[in-house]
mmCIF file of N, CA and C in Angstrom:
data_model
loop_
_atom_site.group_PDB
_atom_site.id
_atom_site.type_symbol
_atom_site.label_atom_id
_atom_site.label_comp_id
_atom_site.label_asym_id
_atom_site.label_seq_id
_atom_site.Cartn_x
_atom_site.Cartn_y
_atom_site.Cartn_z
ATOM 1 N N UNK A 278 22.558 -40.253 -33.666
ATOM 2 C CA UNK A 278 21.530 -39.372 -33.143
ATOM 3 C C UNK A 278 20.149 -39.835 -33.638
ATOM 4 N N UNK A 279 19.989 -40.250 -34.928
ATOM 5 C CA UNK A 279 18.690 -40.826 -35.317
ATOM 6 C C UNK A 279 18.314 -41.562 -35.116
ATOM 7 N N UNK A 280 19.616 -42.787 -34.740
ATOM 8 C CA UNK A 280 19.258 -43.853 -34.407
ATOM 9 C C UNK A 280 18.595 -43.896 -32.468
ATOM 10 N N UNK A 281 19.325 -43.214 -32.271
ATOM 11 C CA UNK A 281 18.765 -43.140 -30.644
ATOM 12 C C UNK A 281 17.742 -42.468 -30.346
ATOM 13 N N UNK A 282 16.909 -41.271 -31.922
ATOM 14 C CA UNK A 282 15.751 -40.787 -31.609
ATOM 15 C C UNK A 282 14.633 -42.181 -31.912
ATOM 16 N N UNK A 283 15.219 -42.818 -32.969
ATOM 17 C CA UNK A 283 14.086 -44.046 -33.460
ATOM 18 C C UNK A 283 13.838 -45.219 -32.224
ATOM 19 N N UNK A 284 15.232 -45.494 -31.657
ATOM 20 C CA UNK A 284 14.449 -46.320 -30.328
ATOM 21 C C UNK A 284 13.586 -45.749 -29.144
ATOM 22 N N UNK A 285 13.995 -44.646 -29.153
ATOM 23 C CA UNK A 285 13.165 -43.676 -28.063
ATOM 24 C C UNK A 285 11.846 -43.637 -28.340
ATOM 25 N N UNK A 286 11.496 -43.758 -30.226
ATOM 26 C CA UNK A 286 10.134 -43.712 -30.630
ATOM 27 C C UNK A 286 9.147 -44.832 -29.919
ATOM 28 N N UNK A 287 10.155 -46.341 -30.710
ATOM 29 C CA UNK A 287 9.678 -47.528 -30.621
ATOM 30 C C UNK A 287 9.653 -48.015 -29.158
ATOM 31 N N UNK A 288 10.350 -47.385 -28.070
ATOM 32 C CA UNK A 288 10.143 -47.571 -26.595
ATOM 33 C C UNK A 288 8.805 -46.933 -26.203
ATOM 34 N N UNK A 289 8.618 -45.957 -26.447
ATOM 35 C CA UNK A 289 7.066 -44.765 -26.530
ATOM 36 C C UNK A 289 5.949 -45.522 -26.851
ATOM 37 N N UNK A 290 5.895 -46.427 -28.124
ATOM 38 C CA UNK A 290 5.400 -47.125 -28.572
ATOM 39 C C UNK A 290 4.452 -48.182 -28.097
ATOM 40 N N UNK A 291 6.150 -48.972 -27.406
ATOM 41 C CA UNK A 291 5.681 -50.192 -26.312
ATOM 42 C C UNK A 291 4.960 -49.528 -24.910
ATOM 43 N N UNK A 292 5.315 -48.477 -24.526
ATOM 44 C CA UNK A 292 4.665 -48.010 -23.211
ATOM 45 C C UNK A 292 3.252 -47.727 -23.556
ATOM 46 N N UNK A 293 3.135 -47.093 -24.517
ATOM 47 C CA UNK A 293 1.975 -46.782 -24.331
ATOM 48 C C UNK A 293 1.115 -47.508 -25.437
ATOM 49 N N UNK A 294 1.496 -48.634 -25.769
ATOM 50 C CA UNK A 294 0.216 -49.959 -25.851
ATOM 51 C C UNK A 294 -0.113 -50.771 -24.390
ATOM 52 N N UNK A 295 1.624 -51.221 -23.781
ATOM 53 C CA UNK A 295 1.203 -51.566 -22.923
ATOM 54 C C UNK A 295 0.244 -50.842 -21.779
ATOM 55 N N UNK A 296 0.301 -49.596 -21.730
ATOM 56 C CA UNK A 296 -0.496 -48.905 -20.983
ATOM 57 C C UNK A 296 -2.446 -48.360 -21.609
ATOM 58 N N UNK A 297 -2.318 -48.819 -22.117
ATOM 59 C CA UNK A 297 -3.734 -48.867 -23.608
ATOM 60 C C UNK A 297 -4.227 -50.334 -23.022
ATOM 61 N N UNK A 298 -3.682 -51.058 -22.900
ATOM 62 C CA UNK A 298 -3.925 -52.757 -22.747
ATOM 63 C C UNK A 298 -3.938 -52.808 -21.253
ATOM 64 N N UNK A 299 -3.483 -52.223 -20.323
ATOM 65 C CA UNK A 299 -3.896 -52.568 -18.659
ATOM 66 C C UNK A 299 -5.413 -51.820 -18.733
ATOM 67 N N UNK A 300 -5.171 -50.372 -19.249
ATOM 68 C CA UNK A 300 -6.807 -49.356 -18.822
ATOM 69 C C UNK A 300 -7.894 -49.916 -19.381
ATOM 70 N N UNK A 301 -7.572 -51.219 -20.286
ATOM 71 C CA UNK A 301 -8.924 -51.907 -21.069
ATOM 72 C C UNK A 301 -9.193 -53.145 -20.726
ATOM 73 N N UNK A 302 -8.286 -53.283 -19.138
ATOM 74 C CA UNK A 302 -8.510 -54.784 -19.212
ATOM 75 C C UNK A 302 -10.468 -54.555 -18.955
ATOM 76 N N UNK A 303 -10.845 -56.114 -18.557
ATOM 77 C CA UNK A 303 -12.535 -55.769 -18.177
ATOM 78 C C UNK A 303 -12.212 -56.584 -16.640
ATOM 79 N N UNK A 304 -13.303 -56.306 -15.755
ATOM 80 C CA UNK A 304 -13.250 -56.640 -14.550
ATOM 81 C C UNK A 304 -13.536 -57.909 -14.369
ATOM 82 N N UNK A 305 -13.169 -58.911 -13.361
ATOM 83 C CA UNK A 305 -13.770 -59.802 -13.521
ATOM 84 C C UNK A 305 -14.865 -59.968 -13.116
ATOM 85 N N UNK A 306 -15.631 -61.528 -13.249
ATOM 86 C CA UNK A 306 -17.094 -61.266 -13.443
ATOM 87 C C UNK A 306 -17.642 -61.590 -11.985
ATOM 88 N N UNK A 307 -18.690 -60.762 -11.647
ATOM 89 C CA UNK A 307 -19.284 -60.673 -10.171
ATOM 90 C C UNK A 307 -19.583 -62.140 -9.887
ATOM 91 N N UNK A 308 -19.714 -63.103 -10.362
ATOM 92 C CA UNK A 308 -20.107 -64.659 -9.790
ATOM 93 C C UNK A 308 -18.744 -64.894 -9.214
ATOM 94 N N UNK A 309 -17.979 -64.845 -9.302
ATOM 95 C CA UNK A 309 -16.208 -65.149 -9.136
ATOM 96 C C UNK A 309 -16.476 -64.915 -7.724
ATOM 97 N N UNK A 310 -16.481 -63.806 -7.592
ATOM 98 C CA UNK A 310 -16.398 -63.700 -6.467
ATOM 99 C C UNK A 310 -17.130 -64.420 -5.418
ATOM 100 N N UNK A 311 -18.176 -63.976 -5.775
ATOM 101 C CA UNK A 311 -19.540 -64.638 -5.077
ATOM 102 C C UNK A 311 -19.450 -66.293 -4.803
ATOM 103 N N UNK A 312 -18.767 -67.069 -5.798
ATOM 104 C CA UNK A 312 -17.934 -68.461 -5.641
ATOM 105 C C UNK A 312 -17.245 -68.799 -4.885
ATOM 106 N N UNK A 313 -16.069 -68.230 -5.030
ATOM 107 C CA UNK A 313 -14.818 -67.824 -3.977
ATOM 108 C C UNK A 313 -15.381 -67.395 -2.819
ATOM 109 N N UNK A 314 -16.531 -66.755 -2.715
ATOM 110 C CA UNK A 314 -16.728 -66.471 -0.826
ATOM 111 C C UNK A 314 -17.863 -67.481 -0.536
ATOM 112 N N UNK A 315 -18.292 -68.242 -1.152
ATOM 113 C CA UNK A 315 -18.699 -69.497 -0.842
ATOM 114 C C UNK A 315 -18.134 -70.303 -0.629
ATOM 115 N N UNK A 316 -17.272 -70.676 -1.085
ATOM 116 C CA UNK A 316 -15.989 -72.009 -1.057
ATOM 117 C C UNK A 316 -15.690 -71.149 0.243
ATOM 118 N N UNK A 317 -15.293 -70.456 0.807
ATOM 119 C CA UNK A 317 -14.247 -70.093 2.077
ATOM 120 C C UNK A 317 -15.687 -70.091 2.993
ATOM 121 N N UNK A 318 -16.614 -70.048 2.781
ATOM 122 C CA UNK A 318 -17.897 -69.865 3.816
ATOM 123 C C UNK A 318 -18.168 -71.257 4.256
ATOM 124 N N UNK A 319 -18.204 -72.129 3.125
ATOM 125 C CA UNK A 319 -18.613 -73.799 3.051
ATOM 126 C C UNK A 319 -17.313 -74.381 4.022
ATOM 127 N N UNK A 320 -16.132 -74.125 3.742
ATOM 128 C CA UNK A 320 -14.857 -74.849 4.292
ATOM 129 C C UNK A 320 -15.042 -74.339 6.202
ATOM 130 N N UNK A 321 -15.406 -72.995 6.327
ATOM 131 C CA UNK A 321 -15.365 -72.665 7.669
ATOM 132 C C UNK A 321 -16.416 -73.893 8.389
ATOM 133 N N UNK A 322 -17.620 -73.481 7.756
ATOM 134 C CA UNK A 322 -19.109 -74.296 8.362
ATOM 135 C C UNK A 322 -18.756 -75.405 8.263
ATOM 136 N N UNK A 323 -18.161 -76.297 7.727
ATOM 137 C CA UNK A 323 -18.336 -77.700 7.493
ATOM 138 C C UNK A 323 -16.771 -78.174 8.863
ATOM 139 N N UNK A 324 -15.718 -77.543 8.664
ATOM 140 C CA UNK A 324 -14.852 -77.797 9.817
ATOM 141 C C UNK A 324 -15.594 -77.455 11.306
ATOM 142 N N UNK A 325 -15.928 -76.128 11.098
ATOM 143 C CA UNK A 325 -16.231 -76.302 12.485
ATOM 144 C C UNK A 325 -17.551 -77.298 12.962
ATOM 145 N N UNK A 326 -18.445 -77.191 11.867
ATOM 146 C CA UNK A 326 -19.606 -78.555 12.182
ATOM 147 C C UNK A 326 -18.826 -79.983 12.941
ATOM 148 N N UNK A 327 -17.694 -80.387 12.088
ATOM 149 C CA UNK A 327 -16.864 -81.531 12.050
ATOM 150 C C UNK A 327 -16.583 -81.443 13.614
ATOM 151 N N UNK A 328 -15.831 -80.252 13.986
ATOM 152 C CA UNK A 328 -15.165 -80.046 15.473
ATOM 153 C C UNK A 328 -16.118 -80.427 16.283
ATOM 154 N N UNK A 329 -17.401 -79.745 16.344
ATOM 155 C CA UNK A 329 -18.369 -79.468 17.225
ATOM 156 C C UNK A 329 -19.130 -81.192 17.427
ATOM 157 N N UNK A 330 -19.251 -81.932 16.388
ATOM 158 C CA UNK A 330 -19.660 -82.984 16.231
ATOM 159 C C UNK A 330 -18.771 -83.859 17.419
ATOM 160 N N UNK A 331 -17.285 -84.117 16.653
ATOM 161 C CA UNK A 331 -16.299 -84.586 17.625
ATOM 162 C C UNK A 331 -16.295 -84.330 19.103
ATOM 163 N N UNK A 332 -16.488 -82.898 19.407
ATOM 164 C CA UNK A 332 -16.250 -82.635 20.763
ATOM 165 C C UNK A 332 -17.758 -83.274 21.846
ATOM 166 N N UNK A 333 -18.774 -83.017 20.978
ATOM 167 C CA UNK A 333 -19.936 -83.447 21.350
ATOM 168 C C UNK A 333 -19.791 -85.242 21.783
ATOM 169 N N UNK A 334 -19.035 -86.310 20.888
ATOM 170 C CA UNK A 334 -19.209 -87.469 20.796
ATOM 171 C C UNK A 334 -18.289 -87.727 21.825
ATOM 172 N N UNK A 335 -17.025 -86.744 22.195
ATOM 173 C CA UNK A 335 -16.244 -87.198 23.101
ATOM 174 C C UNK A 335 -16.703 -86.644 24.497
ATOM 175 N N UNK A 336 -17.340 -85.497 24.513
ATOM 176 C CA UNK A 336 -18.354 -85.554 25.623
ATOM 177 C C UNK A 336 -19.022 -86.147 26.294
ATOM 178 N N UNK A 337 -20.070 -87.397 25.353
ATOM 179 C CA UNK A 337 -20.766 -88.437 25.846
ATOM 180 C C UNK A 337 -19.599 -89.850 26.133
ATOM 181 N N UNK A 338 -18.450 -89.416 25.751
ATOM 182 C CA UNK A 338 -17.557 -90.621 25.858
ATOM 183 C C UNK A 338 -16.983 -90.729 27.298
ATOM 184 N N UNK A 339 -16.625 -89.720 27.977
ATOM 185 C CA UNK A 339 -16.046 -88.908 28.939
ATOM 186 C C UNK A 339 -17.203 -89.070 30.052
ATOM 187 N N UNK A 340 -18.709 -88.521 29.739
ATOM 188 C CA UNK A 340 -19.333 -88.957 30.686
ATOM 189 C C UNK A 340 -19.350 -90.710 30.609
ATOM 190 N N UNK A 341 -19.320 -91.322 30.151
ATOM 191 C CA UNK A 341 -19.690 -93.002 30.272
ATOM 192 C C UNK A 341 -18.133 -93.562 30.809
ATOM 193 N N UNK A 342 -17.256 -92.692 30.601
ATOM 194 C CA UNK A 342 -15.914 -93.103 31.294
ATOM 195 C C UNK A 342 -15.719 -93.161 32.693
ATOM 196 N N UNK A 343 -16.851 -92.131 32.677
ATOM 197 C CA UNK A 343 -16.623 -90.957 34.561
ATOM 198 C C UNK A 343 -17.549 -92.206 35.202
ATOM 199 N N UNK A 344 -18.649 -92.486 34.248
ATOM 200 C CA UNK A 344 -19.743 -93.877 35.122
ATOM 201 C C UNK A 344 -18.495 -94.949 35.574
ATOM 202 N N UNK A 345 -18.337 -95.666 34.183
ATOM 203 C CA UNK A 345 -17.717 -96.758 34.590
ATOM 204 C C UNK A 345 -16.182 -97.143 34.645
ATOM 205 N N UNK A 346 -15.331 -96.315 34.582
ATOM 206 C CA UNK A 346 -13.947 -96.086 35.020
ATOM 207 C C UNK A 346 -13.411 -94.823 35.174
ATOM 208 N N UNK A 347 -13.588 -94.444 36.992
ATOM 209 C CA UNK A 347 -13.401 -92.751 37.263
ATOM 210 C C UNK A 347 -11.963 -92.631 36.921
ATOM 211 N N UNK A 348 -11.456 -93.681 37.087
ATOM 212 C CA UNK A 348 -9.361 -93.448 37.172
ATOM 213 C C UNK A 348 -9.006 -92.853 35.901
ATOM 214 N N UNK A 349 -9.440 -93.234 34.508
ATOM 215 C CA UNK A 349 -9.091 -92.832 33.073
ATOM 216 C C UNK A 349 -10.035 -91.556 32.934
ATOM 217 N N UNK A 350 -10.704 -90.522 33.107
ATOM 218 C CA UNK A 350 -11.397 -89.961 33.008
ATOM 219 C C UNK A 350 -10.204 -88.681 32.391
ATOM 220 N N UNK A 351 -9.119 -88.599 33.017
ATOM 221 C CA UNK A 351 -7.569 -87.890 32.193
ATOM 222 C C UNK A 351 -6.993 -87.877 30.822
ATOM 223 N N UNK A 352 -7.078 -89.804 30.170
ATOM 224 C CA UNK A 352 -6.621 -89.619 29.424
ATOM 225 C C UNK A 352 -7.881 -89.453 28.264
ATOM 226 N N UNK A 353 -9.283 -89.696 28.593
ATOM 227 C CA UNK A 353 -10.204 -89.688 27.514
ATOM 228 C C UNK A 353 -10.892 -87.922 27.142
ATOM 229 N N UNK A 354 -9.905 -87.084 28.028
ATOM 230 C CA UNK A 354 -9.854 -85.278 27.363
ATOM 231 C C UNK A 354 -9.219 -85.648 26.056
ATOM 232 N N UNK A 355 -8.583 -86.495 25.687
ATOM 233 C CA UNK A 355 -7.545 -86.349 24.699
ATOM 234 C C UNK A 355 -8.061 -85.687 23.165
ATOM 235 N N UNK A 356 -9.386 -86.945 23.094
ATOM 236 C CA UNK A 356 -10.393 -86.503 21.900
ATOM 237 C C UNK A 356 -11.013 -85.394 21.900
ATOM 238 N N UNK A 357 -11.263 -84.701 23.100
ATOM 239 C CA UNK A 357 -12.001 -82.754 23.165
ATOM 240 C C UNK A 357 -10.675 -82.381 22.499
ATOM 241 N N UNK A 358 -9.593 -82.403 23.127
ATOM 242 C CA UNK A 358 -8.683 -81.636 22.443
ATOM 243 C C UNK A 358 -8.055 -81.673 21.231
ATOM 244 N N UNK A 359 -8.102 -82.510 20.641
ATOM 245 C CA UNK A 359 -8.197 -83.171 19.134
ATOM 246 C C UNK A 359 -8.747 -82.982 18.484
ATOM 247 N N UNK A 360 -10.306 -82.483 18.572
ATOM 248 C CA UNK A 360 -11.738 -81.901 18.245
ATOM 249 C C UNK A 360 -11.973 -80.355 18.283
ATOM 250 N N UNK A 361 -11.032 -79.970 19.386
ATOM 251 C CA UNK A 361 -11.070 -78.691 19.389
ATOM 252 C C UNK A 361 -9.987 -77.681 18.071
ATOM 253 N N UNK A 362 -8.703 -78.954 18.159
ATOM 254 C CA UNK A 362 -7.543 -78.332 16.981
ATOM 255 C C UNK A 362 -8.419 -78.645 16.007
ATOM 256 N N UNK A 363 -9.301 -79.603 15.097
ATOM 257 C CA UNK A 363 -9.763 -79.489 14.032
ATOM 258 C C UNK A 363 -10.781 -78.204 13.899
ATOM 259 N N UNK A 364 -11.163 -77.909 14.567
ATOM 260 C CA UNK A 364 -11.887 -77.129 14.334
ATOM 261 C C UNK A 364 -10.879 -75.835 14.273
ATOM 262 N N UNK A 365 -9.863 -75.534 14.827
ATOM 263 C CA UNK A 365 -8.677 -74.327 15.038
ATOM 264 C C UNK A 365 -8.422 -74.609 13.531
ATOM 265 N N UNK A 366 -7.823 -75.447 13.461
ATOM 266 C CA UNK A 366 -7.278 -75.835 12.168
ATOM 267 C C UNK A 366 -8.102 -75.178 10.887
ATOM 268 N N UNK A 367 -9.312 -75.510 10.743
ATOM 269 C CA UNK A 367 -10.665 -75.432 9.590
ATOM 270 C C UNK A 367 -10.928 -73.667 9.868
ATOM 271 N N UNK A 368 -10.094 -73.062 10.893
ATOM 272 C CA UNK A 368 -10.501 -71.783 10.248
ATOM 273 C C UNK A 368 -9.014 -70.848 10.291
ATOM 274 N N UNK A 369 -7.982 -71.762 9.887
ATOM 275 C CA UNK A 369 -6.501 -71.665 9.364
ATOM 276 C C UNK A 369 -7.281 -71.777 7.711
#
């Protein structure tokens, strides 16, 4: 009987340090964040820059295809659409 009141103590014990030690953690610090939503702001802008760049270069590729070989003008979409998944991709 004493013995099962003394672990009941030392269980009491552990609960409520461990519960003393979560209510004191401290928050983390406001730059963290402010970091972290930069890094995810920088990764969006810079993929889709990348896409937009690509789709732009295969644009002017596509028109100079259409000048001087109308027949391939099919397979040179390939790079818009390639340009378009990187950019899908960069905001995965």
């Amino acid at each position: 009987q004493v013995e099962k009141r003394r672990r009941n103590v030392q269980g009491e014990k552990v609960c409520a340090a461990a519960t003393n030690k979560v209510l004191t953690m401290q928050p983390c610090d406001p730059s963290s964040a402010f970091f972290g939503f930069m890094g995810v702001t920088s990764a969006l802008v810079f993929a889709n820059l990348g896409a937009a760049y690509g789709t732009a270069k295969s644009g002017v590729g596509i028109a100079s295809m259409g000048v001087m070989r109308p027949d391939m003008i099919m397979k040179s979409i390939i790079p818009v659409v390639m340009a378009g998944g990187v950019g899908i991709y960069g905001l995965l």
